[in-house]
Coordinates of C-alpha atoms and ligand atoms in Angstrom, one line a residue:
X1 CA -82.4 123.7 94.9
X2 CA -85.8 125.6 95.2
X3 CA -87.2 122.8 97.1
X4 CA -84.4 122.6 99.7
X5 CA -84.6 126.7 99.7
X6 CA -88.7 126.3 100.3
X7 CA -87.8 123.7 103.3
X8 CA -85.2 125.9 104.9
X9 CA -87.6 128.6 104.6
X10 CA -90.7 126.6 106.3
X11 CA -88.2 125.4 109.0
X12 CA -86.7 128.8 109.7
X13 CA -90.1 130.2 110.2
X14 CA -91.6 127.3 111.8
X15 CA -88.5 127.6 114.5
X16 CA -89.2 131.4 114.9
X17 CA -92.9 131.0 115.4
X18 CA -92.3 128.4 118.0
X19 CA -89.4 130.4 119.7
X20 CA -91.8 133.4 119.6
X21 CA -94.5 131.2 121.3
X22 CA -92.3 130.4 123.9
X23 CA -90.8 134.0 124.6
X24 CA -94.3 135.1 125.0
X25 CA -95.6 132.2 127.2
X26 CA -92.6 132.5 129.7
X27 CA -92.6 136.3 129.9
X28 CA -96.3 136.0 130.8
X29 CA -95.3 133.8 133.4
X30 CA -93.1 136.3 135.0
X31 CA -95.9 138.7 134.8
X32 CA -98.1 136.4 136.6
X33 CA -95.2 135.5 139.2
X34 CA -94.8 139.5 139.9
X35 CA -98.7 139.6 140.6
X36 CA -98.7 137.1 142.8
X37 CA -95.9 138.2 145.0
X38 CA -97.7 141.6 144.9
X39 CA -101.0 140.3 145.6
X40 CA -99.4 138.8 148.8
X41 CA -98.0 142.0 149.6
X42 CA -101.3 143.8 149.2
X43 CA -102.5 141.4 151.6
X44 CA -100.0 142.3 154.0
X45 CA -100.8 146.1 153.4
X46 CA -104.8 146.2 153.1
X47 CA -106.8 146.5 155.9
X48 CA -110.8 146.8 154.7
X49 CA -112.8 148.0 157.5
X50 CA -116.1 149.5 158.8
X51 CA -116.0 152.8 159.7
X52 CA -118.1 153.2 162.8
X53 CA -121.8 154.4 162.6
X54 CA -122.0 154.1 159.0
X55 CA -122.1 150.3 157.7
X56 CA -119.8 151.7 154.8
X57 CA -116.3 150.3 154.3
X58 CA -113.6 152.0 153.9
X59 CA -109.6 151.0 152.4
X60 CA -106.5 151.6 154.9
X61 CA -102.9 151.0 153.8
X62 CA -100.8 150.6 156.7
X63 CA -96.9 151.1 155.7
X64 CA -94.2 152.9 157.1
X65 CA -94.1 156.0 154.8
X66 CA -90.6 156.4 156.1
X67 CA -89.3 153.0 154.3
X68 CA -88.7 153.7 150.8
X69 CA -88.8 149.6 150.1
X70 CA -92.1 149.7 151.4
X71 CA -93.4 152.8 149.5
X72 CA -91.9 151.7 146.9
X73 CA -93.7 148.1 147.0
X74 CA -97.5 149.8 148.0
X75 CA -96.6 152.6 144.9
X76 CA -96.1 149.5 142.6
X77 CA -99.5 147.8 143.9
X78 CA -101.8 150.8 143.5
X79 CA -100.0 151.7 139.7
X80 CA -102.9 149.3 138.2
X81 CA -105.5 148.3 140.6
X82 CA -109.2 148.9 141.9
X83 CA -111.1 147.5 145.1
X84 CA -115.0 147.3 145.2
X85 CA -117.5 145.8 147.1
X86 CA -119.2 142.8 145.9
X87 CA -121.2 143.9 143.7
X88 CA -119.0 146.3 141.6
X89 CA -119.0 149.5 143.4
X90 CA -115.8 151.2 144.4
X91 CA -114.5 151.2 148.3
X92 CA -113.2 154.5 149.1
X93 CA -109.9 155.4 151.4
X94 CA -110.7 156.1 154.8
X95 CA -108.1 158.5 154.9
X96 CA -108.3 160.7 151.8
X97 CA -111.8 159.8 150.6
X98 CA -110.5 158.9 147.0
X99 CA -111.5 155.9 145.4
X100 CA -109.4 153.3 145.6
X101 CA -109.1 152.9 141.6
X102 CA -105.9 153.7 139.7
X103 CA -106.2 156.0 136.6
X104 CA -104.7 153.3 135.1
X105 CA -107.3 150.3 135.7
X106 CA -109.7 153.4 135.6
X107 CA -108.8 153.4 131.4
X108 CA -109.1 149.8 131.1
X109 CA -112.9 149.8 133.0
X110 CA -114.1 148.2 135.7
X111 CA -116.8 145.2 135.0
X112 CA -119.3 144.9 137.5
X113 CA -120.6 141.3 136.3
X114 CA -117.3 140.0 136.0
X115 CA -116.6 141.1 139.7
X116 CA -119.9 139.8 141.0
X117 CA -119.0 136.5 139.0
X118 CA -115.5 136.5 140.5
X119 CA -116.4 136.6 143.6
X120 CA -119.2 134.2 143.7
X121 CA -116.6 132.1 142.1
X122 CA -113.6 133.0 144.4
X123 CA -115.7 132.3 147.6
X124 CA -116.5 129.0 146.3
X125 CA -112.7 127.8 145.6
X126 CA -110.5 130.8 146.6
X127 CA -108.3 130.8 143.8
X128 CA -106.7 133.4 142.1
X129 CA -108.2 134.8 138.6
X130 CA -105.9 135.7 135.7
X131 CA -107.6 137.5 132.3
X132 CA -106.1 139.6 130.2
X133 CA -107.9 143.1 129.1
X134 CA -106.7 146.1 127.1
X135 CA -107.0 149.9 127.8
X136 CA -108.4 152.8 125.4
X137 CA -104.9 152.8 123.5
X138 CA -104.7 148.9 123.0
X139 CA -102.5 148.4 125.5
X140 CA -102.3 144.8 127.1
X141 CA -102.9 144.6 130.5
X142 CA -102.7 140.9 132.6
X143 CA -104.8 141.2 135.8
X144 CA -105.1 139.1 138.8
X145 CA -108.6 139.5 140.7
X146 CA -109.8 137.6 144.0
X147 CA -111.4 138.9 147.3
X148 CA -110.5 139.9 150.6
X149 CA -112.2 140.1 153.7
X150 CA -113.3 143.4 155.3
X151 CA -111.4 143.5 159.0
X152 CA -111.8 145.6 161.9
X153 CA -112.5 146.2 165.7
X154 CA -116.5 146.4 164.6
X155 CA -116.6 143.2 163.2
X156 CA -116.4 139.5 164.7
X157 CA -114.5 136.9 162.7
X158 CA -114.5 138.4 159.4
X159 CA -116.3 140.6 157.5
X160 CA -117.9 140.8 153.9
X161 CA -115.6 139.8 150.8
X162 CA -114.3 142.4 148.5
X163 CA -113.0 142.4 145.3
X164 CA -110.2 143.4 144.6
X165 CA -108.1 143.2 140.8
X166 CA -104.3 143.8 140.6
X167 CA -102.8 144.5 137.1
X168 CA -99.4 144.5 134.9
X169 CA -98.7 146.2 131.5
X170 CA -97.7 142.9 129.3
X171 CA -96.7 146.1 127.2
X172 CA -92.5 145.3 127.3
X173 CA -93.2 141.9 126.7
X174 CA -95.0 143.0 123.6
X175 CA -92.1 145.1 122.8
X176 CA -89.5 142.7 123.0
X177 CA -91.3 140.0 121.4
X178 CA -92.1 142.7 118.2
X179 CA -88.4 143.2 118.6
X180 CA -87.9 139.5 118.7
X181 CA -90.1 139.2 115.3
X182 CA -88.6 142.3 113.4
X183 CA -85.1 140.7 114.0
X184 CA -86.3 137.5 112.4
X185 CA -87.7 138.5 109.8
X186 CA -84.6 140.5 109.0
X187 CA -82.2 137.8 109.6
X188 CA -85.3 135.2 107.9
X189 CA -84.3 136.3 104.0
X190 CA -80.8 136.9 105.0
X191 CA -80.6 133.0 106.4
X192 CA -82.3 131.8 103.8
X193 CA -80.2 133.4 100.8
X194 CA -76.9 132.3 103.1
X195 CA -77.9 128.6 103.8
X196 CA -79.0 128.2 100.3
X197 CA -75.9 129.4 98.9
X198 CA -73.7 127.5 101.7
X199 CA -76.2 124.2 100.8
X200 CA -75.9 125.4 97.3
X201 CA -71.8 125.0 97.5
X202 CA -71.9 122.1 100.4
X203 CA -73.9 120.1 97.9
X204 CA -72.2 120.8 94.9
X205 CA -68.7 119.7 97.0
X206 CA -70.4 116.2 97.6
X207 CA -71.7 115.8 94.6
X208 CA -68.7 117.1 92.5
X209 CA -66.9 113.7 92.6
X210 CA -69.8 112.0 92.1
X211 CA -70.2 113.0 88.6
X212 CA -67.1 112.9 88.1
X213 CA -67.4 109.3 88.6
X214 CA -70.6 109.3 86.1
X215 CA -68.4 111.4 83.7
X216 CA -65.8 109.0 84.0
X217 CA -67.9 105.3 83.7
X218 CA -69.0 107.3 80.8
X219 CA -65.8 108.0 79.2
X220 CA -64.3 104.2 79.7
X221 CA -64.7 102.2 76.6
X222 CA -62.8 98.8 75.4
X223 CA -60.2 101.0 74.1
X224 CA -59.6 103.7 76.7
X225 CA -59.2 101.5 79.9
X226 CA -56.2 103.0 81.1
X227 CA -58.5 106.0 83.0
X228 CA -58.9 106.4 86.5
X229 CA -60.7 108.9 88.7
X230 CA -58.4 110.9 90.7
X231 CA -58.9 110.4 94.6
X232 CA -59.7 113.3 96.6
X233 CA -58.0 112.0 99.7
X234 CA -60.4 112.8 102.0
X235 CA -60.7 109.0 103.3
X236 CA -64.8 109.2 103.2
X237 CA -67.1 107.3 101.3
X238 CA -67.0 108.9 98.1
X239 CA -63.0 108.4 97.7
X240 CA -63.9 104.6 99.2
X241 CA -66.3 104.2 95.9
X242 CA -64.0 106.0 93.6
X243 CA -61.0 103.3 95.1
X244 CA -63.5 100.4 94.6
X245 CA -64.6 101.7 90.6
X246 CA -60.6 102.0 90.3
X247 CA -59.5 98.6 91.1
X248 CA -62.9 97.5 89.1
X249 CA -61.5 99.3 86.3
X250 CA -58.2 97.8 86.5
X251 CA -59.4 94.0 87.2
X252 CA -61.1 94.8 83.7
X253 CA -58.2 96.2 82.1
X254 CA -56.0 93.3 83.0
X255 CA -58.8 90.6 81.8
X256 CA -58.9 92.3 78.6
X257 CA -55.2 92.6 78.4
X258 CA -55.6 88.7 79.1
X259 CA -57.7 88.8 76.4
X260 CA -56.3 90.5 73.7
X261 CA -52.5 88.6 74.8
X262 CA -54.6 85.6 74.7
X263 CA -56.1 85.7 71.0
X264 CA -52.4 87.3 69.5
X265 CA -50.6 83.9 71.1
X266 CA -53.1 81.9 70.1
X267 CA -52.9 83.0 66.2
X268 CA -49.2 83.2 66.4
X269 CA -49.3 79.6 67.8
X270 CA -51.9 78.5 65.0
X271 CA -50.5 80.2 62.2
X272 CA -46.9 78.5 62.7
X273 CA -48.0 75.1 61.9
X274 CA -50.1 75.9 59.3
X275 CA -47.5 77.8 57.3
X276 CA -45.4 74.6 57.2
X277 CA -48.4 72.5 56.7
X278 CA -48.7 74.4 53.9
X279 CA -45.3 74.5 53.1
X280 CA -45.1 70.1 53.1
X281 CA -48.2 70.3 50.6
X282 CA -46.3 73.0 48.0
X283 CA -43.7 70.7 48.3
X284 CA -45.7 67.3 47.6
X285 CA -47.7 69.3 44.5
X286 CA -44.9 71.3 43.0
X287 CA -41.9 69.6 43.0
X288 CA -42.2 66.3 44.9
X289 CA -41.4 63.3 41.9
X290 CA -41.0 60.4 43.5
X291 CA -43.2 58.0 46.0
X292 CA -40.6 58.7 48.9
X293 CA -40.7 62.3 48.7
X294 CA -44.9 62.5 48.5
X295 CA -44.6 60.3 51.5
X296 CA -42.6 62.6 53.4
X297 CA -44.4 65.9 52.7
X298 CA -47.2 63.7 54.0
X299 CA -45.6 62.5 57.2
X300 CA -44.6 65.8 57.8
X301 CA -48.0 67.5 57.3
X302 CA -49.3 65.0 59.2
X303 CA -47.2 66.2 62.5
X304 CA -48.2 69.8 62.0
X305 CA -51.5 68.8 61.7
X306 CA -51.6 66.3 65.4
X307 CA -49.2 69.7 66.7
X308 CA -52.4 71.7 65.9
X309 CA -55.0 69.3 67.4
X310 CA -52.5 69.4 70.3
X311 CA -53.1 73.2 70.4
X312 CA -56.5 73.3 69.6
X313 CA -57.1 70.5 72.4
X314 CA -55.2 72.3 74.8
X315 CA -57.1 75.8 74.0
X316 CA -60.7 74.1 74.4
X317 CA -59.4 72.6 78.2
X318 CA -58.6 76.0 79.2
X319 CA -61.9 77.6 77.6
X320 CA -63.3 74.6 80.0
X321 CA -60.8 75.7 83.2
X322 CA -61.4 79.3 82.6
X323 CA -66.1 79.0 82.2
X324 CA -65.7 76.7 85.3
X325 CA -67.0 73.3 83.3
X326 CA -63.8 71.5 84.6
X327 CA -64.8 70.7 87.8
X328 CA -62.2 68.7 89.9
X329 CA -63.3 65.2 91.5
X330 CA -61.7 65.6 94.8
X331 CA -61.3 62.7 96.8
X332 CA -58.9 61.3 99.2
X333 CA -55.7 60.7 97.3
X334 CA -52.9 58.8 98.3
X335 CA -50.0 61.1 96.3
X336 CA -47.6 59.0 96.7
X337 CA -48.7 55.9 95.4
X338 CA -49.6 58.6 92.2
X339 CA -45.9 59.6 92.1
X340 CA -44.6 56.2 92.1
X341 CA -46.5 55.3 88.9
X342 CA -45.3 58.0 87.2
X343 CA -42.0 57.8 88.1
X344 CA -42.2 54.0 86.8
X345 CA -43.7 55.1 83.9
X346 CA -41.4 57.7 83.1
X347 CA -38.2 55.4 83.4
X348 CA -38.1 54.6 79.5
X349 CA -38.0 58.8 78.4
X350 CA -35.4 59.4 80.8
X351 CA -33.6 56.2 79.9
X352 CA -33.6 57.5 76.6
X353 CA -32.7 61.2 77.6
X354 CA -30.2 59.3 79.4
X355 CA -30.8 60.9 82.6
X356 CA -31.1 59.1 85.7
X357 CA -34.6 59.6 87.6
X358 CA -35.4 58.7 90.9
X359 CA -38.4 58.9 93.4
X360 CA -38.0 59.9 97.3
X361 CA -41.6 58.6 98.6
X362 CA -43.1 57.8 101.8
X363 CA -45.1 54.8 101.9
X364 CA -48.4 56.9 102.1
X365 CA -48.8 60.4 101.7
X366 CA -52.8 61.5 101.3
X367 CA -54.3 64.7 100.0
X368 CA -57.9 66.0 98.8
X369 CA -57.4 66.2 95.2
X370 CA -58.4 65.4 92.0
X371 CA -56.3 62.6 90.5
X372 CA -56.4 62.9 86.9
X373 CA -55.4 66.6 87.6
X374 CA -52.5 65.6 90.3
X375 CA -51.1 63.1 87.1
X376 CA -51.1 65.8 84.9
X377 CA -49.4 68.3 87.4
X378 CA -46.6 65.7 88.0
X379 CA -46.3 64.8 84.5
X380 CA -45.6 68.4 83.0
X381 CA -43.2 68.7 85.9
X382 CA -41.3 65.4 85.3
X383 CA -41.5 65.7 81.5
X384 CA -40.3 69.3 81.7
X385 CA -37.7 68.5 84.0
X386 CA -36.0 65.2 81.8
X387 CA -36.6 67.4 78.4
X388 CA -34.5 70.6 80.0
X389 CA -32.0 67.9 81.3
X390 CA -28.7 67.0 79.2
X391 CA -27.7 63.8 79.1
X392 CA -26.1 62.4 82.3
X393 CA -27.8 65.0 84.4
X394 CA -30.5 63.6 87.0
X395 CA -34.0 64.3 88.2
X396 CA -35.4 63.7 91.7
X397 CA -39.0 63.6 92.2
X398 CA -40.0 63.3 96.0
X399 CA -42.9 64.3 98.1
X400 CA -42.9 65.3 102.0
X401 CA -45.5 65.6 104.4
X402 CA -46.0 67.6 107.3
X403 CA -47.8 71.1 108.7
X404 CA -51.2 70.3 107.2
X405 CA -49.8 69.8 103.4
X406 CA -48.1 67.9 101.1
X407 CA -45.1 69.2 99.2
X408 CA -44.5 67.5 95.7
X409 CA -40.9 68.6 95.0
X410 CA -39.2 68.1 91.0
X411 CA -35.7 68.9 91.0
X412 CA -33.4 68.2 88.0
X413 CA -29.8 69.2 87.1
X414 CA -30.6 71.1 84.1
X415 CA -29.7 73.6 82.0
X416 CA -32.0 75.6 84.6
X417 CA -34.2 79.1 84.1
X418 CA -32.4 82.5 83.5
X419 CA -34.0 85.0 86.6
X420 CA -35.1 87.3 84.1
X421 CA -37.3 84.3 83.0
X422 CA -38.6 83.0 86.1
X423 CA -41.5 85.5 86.4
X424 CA -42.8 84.0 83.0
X425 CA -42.6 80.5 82.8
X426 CA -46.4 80.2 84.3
X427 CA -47.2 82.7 81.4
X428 CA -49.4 80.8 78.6
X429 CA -46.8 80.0 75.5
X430 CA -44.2 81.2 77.3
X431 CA -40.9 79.1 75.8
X432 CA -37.4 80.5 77.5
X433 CA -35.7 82.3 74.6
X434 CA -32.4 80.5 73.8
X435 CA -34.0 77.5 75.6
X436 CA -34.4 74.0 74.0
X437 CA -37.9 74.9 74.0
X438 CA -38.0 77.8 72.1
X439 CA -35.3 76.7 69.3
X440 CA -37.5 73.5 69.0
X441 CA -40.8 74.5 69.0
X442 CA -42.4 70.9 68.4
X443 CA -41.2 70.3 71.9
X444 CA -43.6 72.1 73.8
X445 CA -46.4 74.6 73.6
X446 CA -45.8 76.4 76.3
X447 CA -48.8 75.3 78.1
X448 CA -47.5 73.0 80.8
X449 CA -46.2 75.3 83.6
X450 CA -49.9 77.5 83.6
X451 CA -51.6 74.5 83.4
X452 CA -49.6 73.4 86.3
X453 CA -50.1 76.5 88.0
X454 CA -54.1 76.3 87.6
X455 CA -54.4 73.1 89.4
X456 CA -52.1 74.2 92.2
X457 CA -54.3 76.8 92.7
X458 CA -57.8 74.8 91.8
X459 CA -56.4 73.1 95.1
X460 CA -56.0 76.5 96.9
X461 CA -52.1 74.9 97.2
X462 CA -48.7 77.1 95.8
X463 CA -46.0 76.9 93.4
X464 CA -42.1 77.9 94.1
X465 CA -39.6 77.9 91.2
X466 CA -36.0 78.2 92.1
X467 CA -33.4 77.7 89.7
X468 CA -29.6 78.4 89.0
X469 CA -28.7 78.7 85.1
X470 CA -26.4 75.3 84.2
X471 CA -26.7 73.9 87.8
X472 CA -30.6 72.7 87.6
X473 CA -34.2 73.7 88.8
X474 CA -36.4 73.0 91.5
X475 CA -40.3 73.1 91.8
X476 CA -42.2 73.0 95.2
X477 CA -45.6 72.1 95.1
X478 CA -47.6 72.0 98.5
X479 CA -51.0 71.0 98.5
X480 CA -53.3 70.5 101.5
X481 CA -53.3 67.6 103.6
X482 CA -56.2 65.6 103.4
X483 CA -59.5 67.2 104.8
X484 CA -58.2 70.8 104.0
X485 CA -58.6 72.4 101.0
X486 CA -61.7 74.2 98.9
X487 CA -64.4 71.8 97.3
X488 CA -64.9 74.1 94.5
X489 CA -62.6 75.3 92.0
X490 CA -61.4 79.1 91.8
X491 CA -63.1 80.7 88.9
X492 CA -60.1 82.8 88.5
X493 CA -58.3 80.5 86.3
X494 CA -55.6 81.2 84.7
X495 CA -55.0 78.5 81.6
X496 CA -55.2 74.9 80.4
X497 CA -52.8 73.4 78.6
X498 CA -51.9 70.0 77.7
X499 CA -48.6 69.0 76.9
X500 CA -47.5 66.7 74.1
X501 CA -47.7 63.1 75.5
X502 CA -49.2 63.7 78.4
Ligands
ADP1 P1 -43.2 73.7 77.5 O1 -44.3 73.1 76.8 O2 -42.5 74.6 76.6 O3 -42.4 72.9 78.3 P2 -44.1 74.9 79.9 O4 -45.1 75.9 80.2 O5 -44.2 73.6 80.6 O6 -44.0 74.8 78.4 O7 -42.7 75.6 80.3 C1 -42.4 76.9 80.0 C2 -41.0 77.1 79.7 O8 -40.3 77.1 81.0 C3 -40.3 76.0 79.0 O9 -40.4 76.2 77.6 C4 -38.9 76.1 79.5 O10 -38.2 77.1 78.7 C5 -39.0 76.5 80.9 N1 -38.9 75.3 81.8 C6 -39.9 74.7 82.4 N2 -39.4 73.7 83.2 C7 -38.0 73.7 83.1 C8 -37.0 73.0 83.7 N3 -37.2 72.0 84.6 N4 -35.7 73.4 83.4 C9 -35.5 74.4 82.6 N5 -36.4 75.1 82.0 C10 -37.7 74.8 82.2

């Protein structure tokens, strides 16, 4: 604050001293104009002549009395002047036998070396002479000197030069520029205590918000990510950064949301199998008698424990997905050739679902994609579609091309997704409540669909759901065609999941 006061003050006085430079530089300029247009008129007015018999000079002034312009002008002339000879002394008037020196120019003295150096000068180069000089009481005075050539009837061509010095009070310039300098350095404190108080205000508007923001980075803690810095709605910078630290705020909150979602389905999902791994090995110490019944606690364990590894498999892909260590292979890849493999190979499950699945496949269909990833995808999508079939239902699996992608389409004529569900099923562990699924946990983990959606999206493709309750359920997948589509996988990801079998 003091140093932005000390600047303002150095500018405000460094403006006046200039201004006051220039004040004084024009107004002497004036002065200087006003002597020369008097020095031409003194020309016009002057006559220097002999007067017969004597060899002395004399001054005439030849005006018309009667015109007050004229007097007026000769009045102004003779207010600060003097006319000598050469060498310093002063011409008298022809007429009245006064010297021709003004009381005036009389107070400010007349300098004989300067005129005989002025002359000597102003015969050389005829130029006009400015100096200033001061009277007895200080007074400034700007005077214009040069010489003029005695005239007459006695005299051929011209006669010898005279000096002769015009001058102007720079007084009223000195009085408005005092003026000029007493009103700054009124107004000088007065702007200065203004502007720093108006800087003072101005700067703490700006910088208001700005520590607001520092108040508020300052206040946000894993726990307390909910806060956001109210917006000023001015639409400048500031609100721009405050919108930007918002959004960074909430792309934390929902990655730890993710987080903490993450690690309470995880140890929900962990601690189910345990508990009846658990519960198979009370059974085979505690009351378990015979061979048969040891070997079934066993057997029993045993699938809680490959469940598990099935979990724990599935968590350590997505840890991979998710730190960007699963790179896809992308190369060109005929899909449709994929898709009929899998549909042969998935004949025997739906055989023994009893539902009828079929395949709707060009000959060729190619994509840039990553194979093992593209089996995967089609897998959870048949496998899901023949599980959430009943028995004499069907499944379709076909794949189109055209517009730059490929769409890989599932449909089956399923027990289908309730709306209210739809929004979820890409949701890691998400199971439909009511759903096979969910009432058979052993089924699924509830992995498949955001695994699905992660390579859809690893391919910069899309996924559509629609589905009626009891009538069946579509997926659309579209991919790019071949030669479109990103190289490197998004390091957004969302989750990895395997699903049992596949
Ligand atoms: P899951 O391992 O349980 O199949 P998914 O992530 O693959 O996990 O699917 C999530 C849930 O979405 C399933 O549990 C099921 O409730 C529902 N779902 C998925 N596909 C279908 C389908 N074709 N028909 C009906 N419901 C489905």
């Amino acid at each position: 604050m003091a140093s932005y006061a000390l600047v303002f003050a150095v500018v405000l006085i460094g403006v006046a001293a200039l201004f006051r430079q220039r004040l004084d530089s024009v107004q002497t300029n004036e002065v200087r104009d006003t002597l020369g247009q008097e020095w031409a008129a003194m020309k016009g007015y002057l006559q220097i002549e002999r007067i017969p018999d004597t060899g002395k000079y004399a001054a005439s002034w030849y005006y018309d009395k009667e015109d007050p312009d004229e007097t007026t002008i000769v009045l102004d002339i003779k207010k600060t002047y003097v006319i000598t000879d050469a060498d310093g002394n002063i011409v008298l008037n022809a007429t009245t036998k006064e010297q021709e020196l003004s009381t005036e120019y009389e107070d400010i003295g007349i300098d004989p070396a300067y005129i005989r150096a002025t002359v000597r000068a102003a015969l050389a180069d005829n130029k006009p002479r400015f100096r200033e000089r001061r009277d007895s009481s200080g007074e400034r005075y700007l005077m214009r000197s040069g010489i003029v050539y005695a005239v007459g009837k006695y005299d051929k061509g011209h006669g010898p030069p005279f000096y002769v010095s015009l001058g102007a009070p720079l007084g009223p310039n000195q009085r408005v520029l005092r003026e000029f300098t007493l009103v700054y350095l009124g107004i000088i404190p007065v702007a200065l205590i203004l502007g720093s108080v108006v800087g003072w205000v101005m700067a703490g508007r700006a910088l208001t918000p700005v520590l607001e923001v520092a108040q508020a980075a300052q206040r946000i803690s894993g726990s307390n990510l909910s806060l956001r810095i109210p917006t000023r709605r001015a639409g400048d910078e500031l609100d721009y950064l405050i919108l930007t630290f918002n959004r960074m705020i909430e792309r934390l909150e929902a990655s730890f949301q993710q987080m903490k979602q993450f690690s309470t389905d995880v140890s929900h999902e962990l601690r189910t199998p345990i508990t009846a791994i658990r519960g198979q090995l009370e059974v085979a110490l505690f009351t378990a008698q015979t061979t048969e019944q040891y070997r079934e606690a066993m057997f029993n364990a045993l699938q809680d424990i490959d469940r598990l590894s099935q979990i724990v498999r599935a968590l350590l892909l997505l840890s991979q997905a998710e730190s960007g260590q699963l790179a896809l292979q992308k190369s060109r890849l005929d899909l449709c050739a994929a898709a009929r493999d899998l549909v042969d190979q998935f004949q025997i499950p739906a055989e023994e679902a009893g539902v009828r699945l079929t395949a709707d496949l060009p000959e060729h269909c190619f994509a840039l994609a990553d194979r093992v990833q593209i089996d995967r995808l089609i897998t959870n999508l048949l496998s899901n579609a023949i599980k959430f079939t009943p028995t004499g239902g069907q499944v379709r699996l076909s794949v189109q091309e055209g517009d730059g992608e490929v769409k890989i389409i599932v449909a089956d004529t399923g027990q289908g997704i309730p709306t209210e569900s739809l929004p979820h099923i890409f949701d890691r562990f998400y199971r439909v409540p009511g759903s096979g699924a969910a009432t058979a946990p052993e089924q699924g983990l509830g992995l498949g669909l955001s695994f699905v959606a992660w390579i859809v999206k690893a391919h910069k493709g899309t996924i559509d759901v629609s589905s009626t309750p009891g009538e069946g359920t579509q997926f659309t997948v579209k991919l790019p065609a071949s030669g479109v589509g990103a190289d490197t996988m998004e390091s957004v990801v969302q989750v990895a999941g395997l699903r049992a079998g596949a």
